[in-house]
């Protein structure tokens, strides 16, 4: 075996060619590292089974869909719907209800809001998990109308907050309830919660009471509260399609059962309800969200980066082989076998790939850390298992990339190379290298076009008028933790809390609201002459105190907002958005018009103002149908606990000061949390930010790699053509003639790459369009800038070799003959 000797030879050779070695190592490292990080992120967020899930291929989350022209998909629905699907299906051996919300955990002096999970007793049967301490709750502790006051805590919470002591039988405050700890979940168990891991698991029927005390007794019969998901396990032999068909039949039957209670619900035949047994992870389910689809595109972009890196490395390897052809010919003439020579090249390639993989690990860890702030996850995006798998595949790609150049090295006519002598270095055009160079340019164009489109989308998102100004606004959320107060006490306390907020230094305006943007609050509306208002769209309401429009800076276009005199009107006046006015009263002035709430027999609610259109449900939702109710709205619509405060200075800097001041007003054990409205908006923009930042970073990276590849090829060609250039100068060629010749070659490569890349980008545009915001996927400005950018990069990359060629010494070229 000559492997050790070949290894030492490869090390000496690579040390002599340090620039080549460093270039290959960094290029491969960037391609491998980016792919490893993206593979880990996509796998973790979309495909990897949850820890300890038993037979994950047979487990599904149930998704409900409806709509004829536009299909809506939801994984959240009512407990009554869950009971219907469980009762009327036969394709599954297990069913479980699961929900996750932020609730305060721990005593009032140290408690803070944490992720909590409400699960049915059957939930733990989906896993191989066994309690680290105590037991899980059973069916007798999870029953309607309210389950037992028991809780299972997570292993991490047990260790961090309870020092790992025996806590069985101790009490733990979770939201408004004082629960008894009966068990500790095993280490690493998160259930099926995505994002922040839950610290406690509560019976789902107990959880319903904790989330909505006013509706706790009717949650099992009501179809009006979407708050939980459903897990199912298919029976052996049942296909996914058959399971979905079974669920769909049950959903249609449940829809019809709901119509018996809610006469306004359209017939099932008109809404086409359908149920799907889909992926447990929502990101892998049907109609995945914008962020998930963007992440898949970014994963594809990472593959393109690796392809560019491999093409570049292959080009460098080919150039290195061509430079060493005389050396190789001499070694073959001295008796070394082709097999031994191929082995040496393979050892050298393996060494380069290993160095690239080691660099890739560092790059992957860095890229994964950067991705942490852009995506939601329940743990590290990159673990060693994922990293090693991705690096192994990428390393194999690196080795395969070098096999072609190795074969090129041991082939060819030995005698012709030896006879060539010094002329062996004369220029020989390589179609392989030219093809690889054009491919690098085309792939770079695709990435840069994507980057430009996402950057334009992000700019559009950031510059659009929301109908309200999020900065500098603070969100104040009181949590009463089960504190019992009668309605008069609640009303008095809310007024006191609002007054305290209005008197704080730095607060310009304050208002109490029933909900925040990007949520949905709907109510039955009735307008004379319209048989079903609900069919015209989703009308969201905001019940608030008079200063609301000053807090959020929503403009009143006509009419007026609310005044303190409306307090006795019982909500019989309203402000509507401009779009809502046009939708309900087309061709008429909405001011002074009448609509009715709850039932068409209720008193008239009069429109007193027309407000600008405002985002309420989603940034990308064009239907801005919003109406505003005053403080004294009907009881079911009155403002909730949250306050919005418009600050006079930097809002984030004043968060803790505001929290401490308002906490002093809160009765024990209640507490208050403070956040910024800008953070809420940023979470909505996350998918476009992910696309813009990832495409831009990878696009620039790909452009740099392609530029290095182009420079290397042109520089190698100039080195091969030294004799030719010297002869041209000797025959009278001017400097600019030589420069133009070399630069024209580079621009030809660039033009071919740009053309191929732009055509490919146009073909892909139809699939990219749904991910963009108010931006055409065929924007000529973006395509033009990208084409000019690659042309400029090609010019710069070829300038130095071109100048070097123009200074060729004619006497040296002629003596070489």
PDB file of N, CA, C and O in Angstrom, residues 485-496 638:
ATOM      1  N   UNK A 485     -63.130  38.700  40.641  1.00  0.00           N
ATOM      2  CA  UNK A 485     -63.669  40.043  40.831  1.00  0.00           C
ATOM      3  C   UNK A 485     -65.027  40.113  40.159  1.00  0.00           C
ATOM      4  O   UNK A 485     -65.208  39.552  39.074  1.00  0.00           O
ATOM      5  N   UNK A 486     -65.974  40.803  40.794  1.00  0.00           N
ATOM      6  CA  UNK A 486     -67.265  40.972  40.149  1.00  0.00           C
ATOM      7  C   UNK A 486     -67.134  42.020  39.042  1.00  0.00           C
ATOM      8  O   UNK A 486     -66.109  42.694  38.915  1.00  0.00           O
ATOM      9  N   UNK A 487     -68.167  42.164  38.223  1.00  0.00           N
ATOM     10  CA  UNK A 487     -68.089  43.030  37.054  1.00  0.00           C
ATOM     11  C   UNK A 487     -67.824  44.483  37.419  1.00  0.00           C
ATOM     12  O   UNK A 487     -67.075  45.182  36.728  1.00  0.00           O
ATOM     13  N   UNK A 488     -68.429  44.946  38.519  1.00  0.00           N
ATOM     14  CA  UNK A 488     -68.206  46.336  38.930  1.00  0.00           C
ATOM     15  C   UNK A 488     -66.759  46.547  39.333  1.00  0.00           C
ATOM     16  O   UNK A 488     -66.143  47.578  39.002  1.00  0.00           O
ATOM     17  N   UNK A 489     -66.167  45.563  40.033  1.00  0.00           N
ATOM     18  CA  UNK A 489     -64.768  45.674  40.459  1.00  0.00           C
ATOM     19  C   UNK A 489     -63.837  45.641  39.250  1.00  0.00           C
ATOM     20  O   UNK A 489     -62.854  46.395  39.184  1.00  0.00           O
ATOM     21  N   UNK A 490     -64.156  44.760  38.294  1.00  0.00           N
ATOM     22  CA  UNK A 490     -63.341  44.683  37.083  1.00  0.00           C
ATOM     23  C   UNK A 490     -63.377  46.005  36.336  1.00  0.00           C
ATOM     24  O   UNK A 490     -62.347  46.530  35.902  1.00  0.00           O
ATOM     25  N   UNK A 491     -64.574  46.575  36.193  1.00  0.00           N
ATOM     26  CA  UNK A 491     -64.708  47.853  35.482  1.00  0.00           C
ATOM     27  C   UNK A 491     -63.911  48.951  36.179  1.00  0.00           C
ATOM     28  O   UNK A 491     -63.208  49.739  35.531  1.00  0.00           O
ATOM     29  N   UNK A 492     -64.020  48.996  37.497  1.00  0.00           N
ATOM     30  CA  UNK A 492     -63.297  50.019  38.259  1.00  0.00           C
ATOM     31  C   UNK A 492     -61.792  49.826  38.149  1.00  0.00           C
ATOM     32  O   UNK A 492     -61.031  50.797  38.006  1.00  0.00           O
ATOM     33  N   UNK A 493     -61.351  48.560  38.224  1.00  0.00           N
ATOM     34  CA  UNK A 493     -59.907  48.306  38.142  1.00  0.00           C
ATOM     35  C   UNK A 493     -59.363  48.681  36.765  1.00  0.00           C
ATOM     36  O   UNK A 493     -58.289  49.286  36.651  1.00  0.00           O
ATOM     37  N   UNK A 494     -60.088  48.319  35.704  1.00  0.00           N
ATOM     38  CA  UNK A 494     -59.615  48.654  34.361  1.00  0.00           C
ATOM     39  C   UNK A 494     -59.507  50.164  34.176  1.00  0.00           C
ATOM     40  O   UNK A 494     -58.558  50.654  33.542  1.00  0.00           O
ATOM     41  N   UNK A 495     -60.457  50.887  34.709  1.00  0.00           N
ATOM     42  CA  UNK A 495     -60.400  52.349  34.618  1.00  0.00           C
ATOM     43  C   UNK A 495     -59.198  52.881  35.389  1.00  0.00           C
ATOM     44  O   UNK A 495     -58.510  53.810  34.943  1.00  0.00           O
ATOM     45  N   UNK A 496     -58.925  52.294  36.570  1.00  0.00           N
ATOM     46  CA  UNK A 496     -57.780  52.726  37.376  1.00  0.00           C
ATOM     47  C   UNK A 496     -56.456  52.424  36.665  1.00  0.00           C
ATOM     48  O   UNK A 496     -55.529  53.247  36.670  1.00  0.00           O
ATOM     49  N   UNK A 638     -66.906  44.258  24.528  1.00  0.00           N
ATOM     50  CA  UNK A 638     -66.226  45.348  25.213  1.00  0.00           C
ATOM     51  C   UNK A 638     -64.710  45.143  25.229  1.00  0.00           C
ATOM     52  O   UNK A 638     -64.233  44.006  25.166  1.00  0.00           O
TER      53      UNK A 638
END
